[in-house]
XYZ file of C-alpha atoms in Angstrom:
701
model
C 67.864 85.947 32.418
C 65.963 84.122 35.422
C 66.167 87.401 37.315
C 65.290 89.774 34.605
C 62.117 87.912 34.001
C 61.144 87.832 37.874
C 61.942 91.658 38.335
C 59.353 92.242 35.029
C 56.805 90.237 37.086
C 57.500 92.236 40.124
C 56.897 95.105 38.051
C 54.060 94.034 35.913
C 52.188 93.058 39.629
C 53.184 96.397 41.122
C 51.407 98.164 38.294
C 48.489 95.477 38.087
C 48.042 96.565 41.783
C 47.769 100.455 41.863
C 50.743 101.805 41.430
C 49.478 104.549 39.004
C 47.475 105.668 42.280
C 48.524 104.483 45.490
C 50.290 101.897 46.997
C 48.364 99.965 49.561
C 48.639 96.859 52.009
C 46.703 94.873 49.133
C 49.308 95.973 46.508
C 52.218 95.325 48.834
C 50.828 91.695 49.758
C 50.840 91.171 45.575
C 54.448 92.581 45.355
C 55.894 90.163 48.028
C 54.521 87.332 46.128
C 55.652 88.497 42.778
C 59.100 88.925 44.660
C 59.194 85.616 46.074
C 59.731 84.317 42.255
C 63.293 85.742 42.930
C 65.688 83.731 45.179
C 66.924 87.098 46.822
C 69.299 85.324 49.551
C 71.306 84.994 46.188
C 72.161 88.243 45.422
C 72.532 91.452 47.506
C 72.229 93.958 44.739
C 68.556 92.211 43.959
C 67.378 93.528 47.261
C 69.153 97.279 46.803
C 67.321 97.499 43.560
C 64.310 96.431 44.855
C 64.451 99.229 47.966
C 65.701 101.722 45.657
C 62.477 101.202 43.139
C 60.073 101.418 46.282
C 61.819 104.413 48.061
C 60.233 107.305 46.364
C 56.723 105.410 46.414
C 55.931 104.018 49.856
C 58.622 104.550 52.686
C 57.110 101.825 54.986
C 57.184 98.836 52.537
C 60.915 98.945 52.084
C 61.046 97.868 55.790
C 60.389 94.440 54.931
C 62.855 94.282 52.455
C 65.446 95.745 54.593
C 64.649 93.031 57.252
C 65.152 90.671 54.410
C 68.670 92.388 53.790
C 69.206 91.905 57.523
C 68.940 87.936 57.110
C 70.838 87.993 54.095
C 73.832 89.917 55.880
C 73.781 86.494 58.090
C 74.682 84.225 55.261
C 76.966 87.187 53.627
C 78.799 88.572 56.170
C 81.249 90.804 53.503
C 81.567 94.297 54.576
C 79.769 95.640 51.625
C 76.410 93.878 52.604
C 76.871 95.205 56.148
C 77.562 98.367 55.020
C 74.475 98.816 52.633
C 71.921 97.061 55.468
C 73.446 100.040 57.979
C 72.597 102.621 55.245
C 69.187 101.389 54.541
C 68.129 100.500 57.954
C 69.170 104.197 58.963
C 66.718 105.501 56.305
C 64.147 103.469 57.681
C 64.493 104.492 61.020
C 64.746 108.109 59.828
C 61.487 108.064 58.249
C 59.819 106.187 61.185
C 61.129 109.290 63.538
C 63.872 107.392 65.093
C 66.355 109.532 64.498
C 68.693 108.765 67.189
C 68.772 104.984 66.328
C 68.870 105.840 62.573
C 72.267 108.159 63.222
C 74.041 105.058 64.829
C 73.460 103.335 61.551
C 74.396 105.896 59.482
C 77.920 106.384 61.270
C 78.750 102.466 60.997
C 77.648 102.731 57.053
C 80.154 105.816 56.912
C 82.657 103.650 58.792
C 82.430 100.636 56.562
C 82.123 102.431 53.242
C 85.157 104.166 53.941
C 86.813 101.165 54.559
C 85.609 99.820 51.167
C 86.489 103.112 49.527
C 83.169 103.230 48.170
C 83.303 106.938 47.347
C 79.772 107.249 45.542
C 77.869 105.350 48.520
C 79.976 107.298 51.176
C 78.700 110.466 49.398
C 75.143 109.447 49.792
C 75.906 108.513 53.745
C 77.608 111.974 53.823
C 74.379 113.359 52.506
C 72.341 111.721 54.885
C 74.424 112.391 58.317
C 74.341 116.237 57.248
C 70.436 115.792 57.301
C 70.508 114.140 60.604
C 72.700 116.733 62.269
C 70.594 119.424 60.950
C 67.567 117.949 62.297
C 69.539 117.364 65.503
C 70.613 121.450 65.440
C 74.425 120.523 65.368
C 74.546 123.069 62.087
C 78.450 122.810 62.357
C 78.564 119.066 61.994
C 75.729 119.302 59.380
C 78.127 121.934 57.303
C 81.154 119.582 57.610
C 79.348 116.398 56.082
C 77.636 118.636 53.272
C 81.071 119.870 52.522
C 82.110 116.239 52.316
C 79.354 114.984 50.002
C 80.069 118.353 47.774
C 83.682 117.541 47.390
C 82.951 113.915 46.154
C 80.059 115.263 43.789
C 81.829 117.622 41.995
C 84.656 115.503 41.332
C 81.985 112.900 39.913
C 80.231 116.112 38.042
C 76.732 114.614 39.563
C 75.583 117.992 39.541
C 71.800 117.432 40.753
C 73.465 116.283 43.854
C 75.842 119.471 43.960
C 72.304 121.523 43.920
C 71.114 119.961 46.939
C 74.305 120.121 48.996
C 74.097 124.213 48.029
C 70.618 123.924 49.088
C 71.828 121.958 52.761
C 74.507 124.586 53.500
C 72.375 127.693 52.708
C 69.703 126.421 55.181
C 72.584 125.461 57.781
C 74.376 129.195 57.732
C 71.199 130.308 57.834
C 70.674 128.763 61.210
C 74.065 129.762 62.101
C 73.047 133.356 61.316
C 76.042 133.548 58.902
C 73.747 135.466 56.205
C 76.348 136.188 53.704
C 77.536 132.180 53.588
C 73.954 131.618 53.130
C 73.672 133.993 50.359
C 76.426 132.479 48.612
C 75.398 129.053 48.537
C 71.549 129.735 47.477
C 72.900 132.135 44.337
C 75.197 128.943 43.635
C 72.325 126.622 43.446
C 70.005 129.253 41.733
C 73.037 129.480 39.079
C 73.573 125.512 38.592
C 69.580 125.139 38.313
C 69.525 127.382 35.380
C 72.003 125.525 33.765
C 70.670 122.285 34.632
C 67.282 124.061 33.319
C 65.641 122.778 36.295
C 62.754 125.466 37.280
C 61.951 123.335 40.559
C 65.457 123.838 41.835
C 65.663 127.357 40.896
C 62.128 128.295 42.690
C 63.680 126.512 45.909
C 66.881 128.539 45.346
C 64.696 131.896 45.437
C 62.793 130.795 48.234
C 65.621 130.583 50.236
C 67.152 133.951 49.439
C 63.676 135.284 50.156
C 63.941 133.811 53.811
C 67.696 134.952 54.248
C 66.308 138.596 53.128
C 63.293 138.480 55.889
C 65.593 137.437 58.399
C 67.830 140.469 57.446
C 64.683 142.717 57.801
C 65.235 143.371 53.991
C 61.476 143.085 53.339
C 61.234 144.335 49.869
C 63.876 142.235 48.593
C 62.313 139.385 50.234
C 58.780 140.019 48.337
C 60.589 140.308 45.037
C 62.223 136.840 45.483
C 59.173 134.995 46.813
C 57.309 136.274 43.651
C 60.603 135.429 41.571
C 59.946 131.849 43.549
C 56.140 131.489 42.701
C 56.821 131.791 38.943
C 59.167 128.739 38.771
C 56.200 126.601 39.686
C 53.419 125.236 37.777
C 49.946 124.885 39.838
C 48.958 122.313 37.588
C 51.990 119.841 38.840
C 50.749 118.164 41.741
C 54.370 117.932 43.138
C 54.732 122.052 43.108
C 51.512 122.649 44.859
C 53.260 122.498 48.366
C 55.770 124.878 47.143
C 53.396 127.512 45.934
C 51.341 127.244 49.006
C 54.389 127.681 51.359
C 55.469 130.772 49.594
C 51.858 132.170 49.586
C 52.119 131.727 53.075
C 55.426 133.443 53.780
C 54.209 136.608 51.589
C 51.076 136.884 53.418
C 53.634 137.084 56.642
C 54.992 140.103 54.983
C 51.894 141.374 53.986
C 50.285 141.616 57.073
C 53.188 142.009 59.674
C 55.414 144.539 57.539
C 53.315 146.306 54.540
C 49.878 146.116 56.270
C 48.794 144.849 52.856
C 45.861 143.168 54.911
C 43.671 142.030 51.911
C 46.301 140.802 49.863
C 47.484 138.462 52.794
C 43.706 137.180 53.045
C 43.325 136.702 49.573
C 46.558 134.553 49.536
C 45.883 132.453 53.045
C 42.648 131.594 51.331
C 43.833 129.980 48.713
C 46.492 127.884 51.111
C 43.580 127.190 53.308
C 41.590 125.758 50.199
C 44.771 123.738 49.292
C 45.194 122.361 52.942
C 41.405 121.460 52.948
C 41.957 119.371 49.608
C 45.042 117.726 50.838
C 43.026 116.938 54.746
C 45.873 118.715 56.384
C 44.567 119.505 59.734
C 47.545 121.423 60.897
C 47.681 123.768 57.716
C 43.853 124.571 58.110
C 44.512 125.316 61.492
C 47.125 127.954 61.410
C 45.857 129.057 57.932
C 42.569 130.206 60.191
C 44.836 131.753 62.668
C 46.725 133.708 60.223
C 43.168 135.011 58.571
C 42.140 135.888 62.090
C 45.192 137.913 62.677
C 44.743 139.679 59.154
C 40.750 140.312 59.886
C 41.914 141.877 63.475
C 44.335 144.187 61.479
C 41.639 145.473 59.478
C 39.029 145.698 62.621
C 37.007 142.886 61.166
C 36.391 141.588 65.077
C 33.613 139.261 64.317
C 35.361 137.696 61.417
C 38.702 137.478 63.344
C 36.850 135.526 66.234
C 35.011 133.285 63.795
C 37.795 132.313 62.384
C 39.651 131.653 65.852
C 36.098 129.891 66.885
C 36.474 127.422 63.741
C 40.418 126.668 64.449
C 39.618 125.921 68.319
C 37.153 123.305 67.191
C 39.293 121.515 64.889
C 42.048 121.770 67.209
C 39.885 120.366 70.071
C 38.304 117.669 67.508
C 41.587 116.215 66.506
C 43.146 116.290 69.842
C 45.958 118.896 69.114
C 46.825 120.859 72.427
C 49.798 122.935 71.113
C 47.346 124.005 68.662
C 44.747 124.945 71.005
C 47.070 126.904 73.122
C 48.385 128.845 70.249
C 44.598 129.384 69.365
C 44.052 130.949 72.977
C 47.233 132.767 73.172
C 45.869 134.541 69.563
C 42.641 135.331 71.184
C 44.460 137.274 73.959
C 46.485 139.387 71.525
C 43.417 140.051 69.570
C 41.594 141.191 72.209
C 44.663 143.408 73.244
C 45.104 144.753 70.002
C 41.468 146.297 70.276
C 42.055 147.402 73.745
C 39.253 145.281 75.205
C 40.933 144.501 78.453
C 38.735 142.577 80.027
C 38.526 140.110 77.395
C 42.478 139.976 77.061
C 42.367 139.082 80.739
C 39.421 136.543 80.294
C 41.577 135.159 77.279
C 45.043 135.316 78.927
C 43.590 133.318 82.233
C 41.945 130.583 79.761
C 45.085 130.649 78.206
C 47.476 130.156 81.514
C 44.757 127.698 82.709
C 44.926 125.307 79.549
C 48.792 125.674 79.572
C 48.986 124.654 83.476
C 46.790 121.315 82.677
C 49.238 121.079 79.524
C 51.829 120.891 82.340
C 50.169 118.570 84.847
C 49.970 115.970 81.798
C 53.612 116.389 81.190
C 54.260 115.910 84.997
C 52.119 112.733 85.491
C 53.731 111.218 81.972
C 57.528 111.923 83.645
C 55.958 110.328 86.866
C 54.710 107.393 84.796
C 58.105 107.187 82.866
C 60.141 107.231 86.044
C 57.781 104.158 87.729
C 58.474 102.249 84.506
C 62.032 102.609 84.533
C 61.969 101.572 88.210
C 59.983 98.490 87.381
C 62.143 97.755 84.355
C 65.253 97.967 86.734
C 63.544 95.836 88.874
C 62.736 93.262 87.060
C 66.317 92.984 85.436
C 67.419 92.836 88.986
C 65.020 89.791 89.405
C 66.199 88.127 86.235
C 69.743 88.301 87.599
C 68.433 86.698 90.597
C 66.945 83.936 88.814
C 70.112 83.352 86.522
C 72.233 82.875 89.810
C 69.607 80.564 91.033
C 69.982 78.432 88.132
C 73.608 78.735 88.390
C 73.551 77.378 91.721
C 71.342 74.553 90.849
C 73.835 73.545 88.185
C 76.314 73.593 90.568
C 74.203 71.220 92.879
C 73.413 68.865 89.930
C 77.328 69.027 88.874
C 77.866 67.994 92.716
C 75.380 64.997 92.431
C 77.042 63.863 89.675
C 80.319 63.935 91.224
C 78.827 62.155 94.358
C 77.446 59.632 91.901
C 80.689 59.059 90.149
C 82.548 58.665 93.476
C 80.123 56.117 94.541
C 80.890 54.062 91.444
C 84.695 54.337 91.408
C 84.149 53.165 95.334
C 82.112 50.135 94.563
C 84.799 49.517 91.671
C 87.421 49.777 94.273
C 85.747 47.596 96.935
C 85.144 44.916 93.990
C 88.734 45.200 93.047
C 89.912 44.753 96.586
C 88.012 41.624 97.000
C 89.164 39.789 93.822
C 93.044 41.224 94.589
C 93.478 42.041 97.918
C 97.057 41.628 98.202
C 98.054 42.598 94.929
C 95.699 45.594 94.601
C 96.537 46.918 98.171
C 98.721 49.636 97.108
C 95.843 50.856 94.084
C 93.056 50.689 97.038
C 95.474 53.343 98.732
C 95.802 55.229 95.767
C 92.083 55.356 95.210
C 91.339 56.443 98.836
C 93.614 59.468 98.150
C 91.960 60.170 95.061
C 88.365 60.128 96.927
C 89.734 62.074 99.685
C 90.737 64.832 97.104
C 87.285 65.001 95.566
C 85.688 64.945 99.004
C 87.604 68.047 99.798
C 86.853 69.316 96.674
C 82.951 68.688 97.445
C 83.329 70.459 100.710
C 84.947 73.641 99.173
C 81.976 73.799 96.536
C 79.230 73.085 99.679
C 81.381 76.446 101.191
C 81.109 78.344 97.796
C 77.270 77.312 97.548
C 76.421 78.537 101.322
C 78.245 81.829 100.913
C 76.094 82.443 97.842
C 73.099 81.806 99.457
C 74.398 84.514 102.121
C 74.768 86.973 99.341
C 71.503 86.266 98.044
C 69.319 86.646 101.348
C 71.601 89.813 101.764
C 70.612 91.151 97.998
C 66.877 90.161 98.500
C 66.923 92.135 101.795
C 68.796 95.645 100.228
C 66.131 95.124 97.268
C 63.115 95.295 99.793
C 64.532 98.179 101.887
C 65.341 100.028 98.482
C 61.763 99.412 97.065
C 60.354 101.005 100.685
C 62.278 103.810 100.535
C 61.275 104.498 96.628
C 57.559 104.259 97.836
C 58.078 106.835 100.808
C 60.302 108.986 98.190
C 57.330 108.928 95.609
C 54.816 109.601 98.591
C 56.750 112.796 99.539
C 56.823 113.858 95.691
C 53.222 113.489 95.142
C 52.324 115.453 98.560
C 54.719 118.345 97.468
C 53.542 118.682 93.672
C 49.835 118.478 95.073
C 50.906 121.530 97.383
C 52.813 123.526 94.315
C 49.705 122.656 91.754
C 46.550 123.801 93.997
C 48.134 126.645 96.612
C 50.813 128.449 94.478
C 48.859 128.738 91.159
C 45.631 131.019 92.643
C 47.478 133.651 94.130
C 49.934 134.269 91.076
C 46.601 134.356 88.960
C 45.456 136.962 91.151
C 48.820 139.090 91.003
C 49.229 138.673 87.540
C 45.583 139.407 86.582
C 45.495 142.795 89.064
C 49.203 143.738 88.043
C 48.031 143.362 84.161
C 45.181 145.586 84.886
C 47.174 148.237 86.619
C 49.552 148.081 83.958
C 47.177 148.410 81.268
C 44.448 150.748 82.947
C 46.584 152.430 85.523
C 45.934 156.221 84.318
C 42.625 155.641 83.953
C 41.449 154.122 87.203
C 40.268 155.799 90.508
C 42.433 156.008 93.317
C 39.964 153.670 95.602
C 40.289 151.168 92.392
C 43.877 151.396 92.511
C 44.056 151.080 96.253
C 41.778 147.667 96.017
C 43.884 146.246 93.497
C 47.055 147.044 95.475
C 45.272 145.430 98.337
C 44.814 142.351 96.516
C 47.896 141.944 95.231
C 49.412 142.817 98.576
C 47.185 139.894 100.285
C 48.185 137.561 97.525
C 51.857 137.798 97.774
C 51.594 137.727 101.414
C 49.820 134.313 101.008
C 52.411 133.360 98.666
C 55.306 134.425 101.129
C 53.931 132.434 104.071
C 53.238 129.293 101.955
C 56.685 129.386 100.597
C 58.050 130.097 104.473
C 55.875 126.906 105.968
C 57.017 124.877 102.605
C 60.687 125.516 102.974
C 60.500 124.639 106.574
C 58.509 121.441 106.013
C 60.996 120.431 103.026
C 63.821 121.375 105.174
C 62.562 118.845 108.066
C 61.601 116.368 105.677
C 65.482 116.340 104.278
C 66.943 116.519 107.525
C 68.520 120.175 106.986
C 66.813 121.811 109.725
C 69.317 120.846 112.646
C 67.210 120.346 116.134
C 69.291 122.513 118.938
C 67.444 122.282 122.203
C 68.682 124.707 124.979
C 67.371 126.202 128.271
C 65.119 128.915 127.353
C 62.548 131.338 129.272
C 59.125 130.473 127.629
C 58.099 134.262 128.278
C 60.971 135.598 126.173
C 59.950 133.471 123.201
C 56.210 134.586 123.404
C 57.593 138.398 124.060
C 59.065 137.735 120.389
C 56.095 136.342 118.987
C 54.035 139.391 119.757
C 55.557 141.521 117.364
C 54.075 139.532 114.642
C 50.890 138.859 115.887
C 49.217 142.152 117.813
C 49.284 144.135 114.065
C 47.132 141.522 112.651
C 44.840 141.328 115.366
C 44.138 144.979 115.655
C 43.350 144.905 111.782
C 40.103 142.643 113.315
C 40.098 144.227 117.038
C 40.890 140.910 118.698
C 41.510 140.846 122.155
C 44.778 138.896 122.618
C 45.921 137.662 126.322
C 49.556 136.544 126.676
C 48.974 134.809 130.020
C 52.449 133.589 130.370
C 54.704 134.599 133.411
C 58.559 135.178 133.344
C 60.952 132.199 134.500
C 59.000 129.725 133.057
C 61.954 127.564 131.778
C 61.840 124.763 129.180
C 64.133 122.899 126.928
C 63.538 123.286 123.309
C 64.853 125.002 120.134
C 64.483 128.599 120.060
C 63.354 128.940 116.238
C 61.076 126.109 116.180
C 59.346 127.021 119.097
C 58.938 130.434 117.721
C 57.694 129.058 114.672
C 54.952 126.765 116.171
C 53.468 129.847 118.420
C 53.556 132.180 115.845
C 51.664 129.829 113.613
C 48.977 128.734 116.189
C 48.392 132.256 117.346
C 48.300 133.482 113.726
C 45.535 130.531 112.778
C 43.561 131.681 116.130
C 43.222 135.049 114.649
C 42.570 134.122 111.162
C 39.439 132.192 112.451
C 38.182 134.361 115.311
C 35.400 137.213 114.133
C 36.149 140.823 114.880
C 36.296 141.850 118.862
C 36.668 138.072 119.580
C 39.371 136.759 122.051
C 42.524 134.844 121.660
C 44.321 133.614 124.817
C 47.825 131.716 125.231
C 48.822 130.361 128.684
C 51.150 127.640 129.987
C 50.846 125.064 132.914
C 53.431 123.006 134.482
C 52.295 119.317 135.003
C 55.466 116.895 136.439
C 58.333 117.406 134.000
C 56.379 118.833 131.224
C 54.995 122.532 130.249
C 51.731 122.557 128.256
C 51.459 125.617 126.064
C 47.446 126.605 125.435
C 46.590 128.498 122.471
C 42.602 129.128 122.733
C 40.278 131.361 120.857
C 36.316 131.850 120.726
C 36.027 131.747 116.965
C 34.209 129.727 114.436
C 35.750 126.301 115.392
C 35.493 123.148 113.370
C 33.838 119.739 113.209
C 35.714 116.708 114.821
C 36.047 115.271 111.224
C 37.626 118.350 110.143
C 39.922 118.313 113.168
C 41.117 114.943 112.381
C 42.088 116.189 109.138
C 44.547 118.964 109.376
C 47.593 117.344 110.615
C 47.349 115.316 107.370
C 48.880 116.685 104.493
C 47.283 114.428 102.016
C 43.572 115.289 102.714
C 44.104 118.717 100.725
C 41.854 120.170 103.508
C 41.832 124.209 103.056
C 39.360 126.655 104.942
C 39.086 130.511 104.320
C 39.252 132.646 107.665
C 36.870 135.067 109.044
C 37.887 137.765 106.948
C 38.245 135.625 103.873
C 41.938 135.264 104.622
C 43.322 131.997 102.707
C 45.828 129.190 104.025
C 47.236 126.169 102.570
C 47.095 124.250 105.920
C 50.731 123.400 105.559
C 51.661 125.546 108.817
C 50.054 123.144 111.284
C 51.873 120.157 109.686
C 54.909 121.858 110.114
C 53.905 122.817 113.568
C 53.434 118.976 114.262
C 56.660 118.100 112.830
C 58.559 120.403 114.996
C 56.804 119.623 118.158
C 57.577 115.785 117.489
C 61.262 116.828 117.108
C 61.024 117.704 120.578
C 59.476 114.507 121.487
C 56.037 116.010 122.185
C 52.515 115.820 120.937
C 50.274 118.698 119.159
C 46.576 118.269 119.793
C 43.260 120.179 119.135
C 40.069 120.679 120.807
C 37.162 122.272 118.901
C 33.702 122.499 118.257
C 32.066 124.513 115.280
C 30.870 128.103 116.466
C 32.373 127.935 119.736
C 35.899 127.840 118.878
C 39.120 126.005 119.298
C 41.651 124.984 121.762
C 45.449 123.741 120.461
C 47.947 122.510 123.140
C 51.683 120.936 123.082
C 54.018 119.563 125.627
C 57.878 120.566 126.195
C 60.120 119.169 128.798
C 60.986 121.494 131.621
C 64.549 122.740 132.232
């Protein structure tokens, strides 16, 4: 009787605090005060009643009582209380979008209810697991658990729940593209809903039938079922409004994409937009604007179309919805393309790709942050383990100290006994000495173990320090690589995509000169990407140790002769005079491929930064046991400050050639790495307006 009165007080307080309007934080506080009247720790059923009472109203409020239920299970350790807690905890986590953790609790509830042979709660658990697997896209498992629940509900004649399962099954089979089975369960749902005289469930069935027909490209039938579904709902019932709007949106898609009835589509979308504004549903408003833009564009109402997209874009940026912004930018590109405005289409496409790339950069930074946090967490765990080991060591020392104290006490007592009973206790004294000897031996063993543990701890600390330094080096290399990819690969691909897009769209309308110019730009960009990738591969291989350094006796003249074929065509285009002043029989000890790559890069750079009709010279000098190789040009040169940056990968130093040739700056870094492998040094002297001179040393053979 006491509990009945208390629960009545809970309900009365609930109503008084605004149940008819909205359950806010203040009302929740009042409810908790009323609930405290009941000694809930005495009854599991009281908790479950309150949780079930709050579920349809305010999901977050049940989290408080589920936590209380968890405390109760520590008092009531029965399987039944644990099963109910697992189920309700899974439900709370599901509602908080913590799907994986909630799923674990539902699986635990399934196991416990099965052991209890509680078929009704087992059916509810199967139902929740079916929903979980549906959201995890494991549709076969969702079907399996739906069938298990369906069997129990049919046996118990719980037809409202049977209708829910039919809806689950038709959605699962739809995702599995098994449309015949999807149609079968959708029809079963409609028939059962008619028997139950539940118009809302009939509407759900018709909506599902329409969706299946639409997937089967049976447009007219899909339209018919959507209209039937619309007739099942009452716009004056608040719970029906979201279903009505969803159906109208689907009908507008049919009218726009399949039937060309754009005016009808616009009318329906505007009605949906009105609902979303009323509900303050920002995403609904944004995608309604996008749909309106598409329909107006089909009707060639381009100003209206653009206005809707601009309004959607402003709203998406204001609310911080990057995926919506990306969708809007892509729709702008599609609209421009549909009205053959290829220039605007290209500009919109460029905006779309730039924004998409910026989102990818944000994702990259987020992943890097997560990896860093994971590393810090692991490091902290190791430190905790080390502290724990140090505590164990300290405890061991204390134990050793106590043993020592006990030993001294025993020794003192022994000495006293010897003084009092020197003759009669002689044998006992000897026995005591033996005991002390064994204890000392035990102490020595402990000391030895402590010493070994100290050695292990020092070794572990050293390994942790080395591991940390390696991780820092790996992170630095990763950042360098990402920086190169982000800044040097993106721009040439934009050029390739842009001009190839224009050629594809307007190829027949362009003049020969325009086609030639566009093709030349594509060629230059492609060549730039190829050279960058070649240098990247060389650099990456050198960083990972994949390039083998195989020095052998070589004639420098032969190596230079191979490089000529690659450099002379480039120099001819700029009418640059090449001077190859390398005599035969200049014998060196070097890796053939690495040396060729170094000379090719240095000569290519000299040509790039030399004006037309300029001069580039290559020569060698013997100094002691070394051969010095020089590359000199009379080009634009560089300042002393810039000369210090060219061998630093993190300086982001980039320059264009005299004919606007582009480069990444990675070639010189690769050259430096290759010369370092020969135990040599690559140096530079340069002055702005007078040219540059690079040289390096190699061991002579």
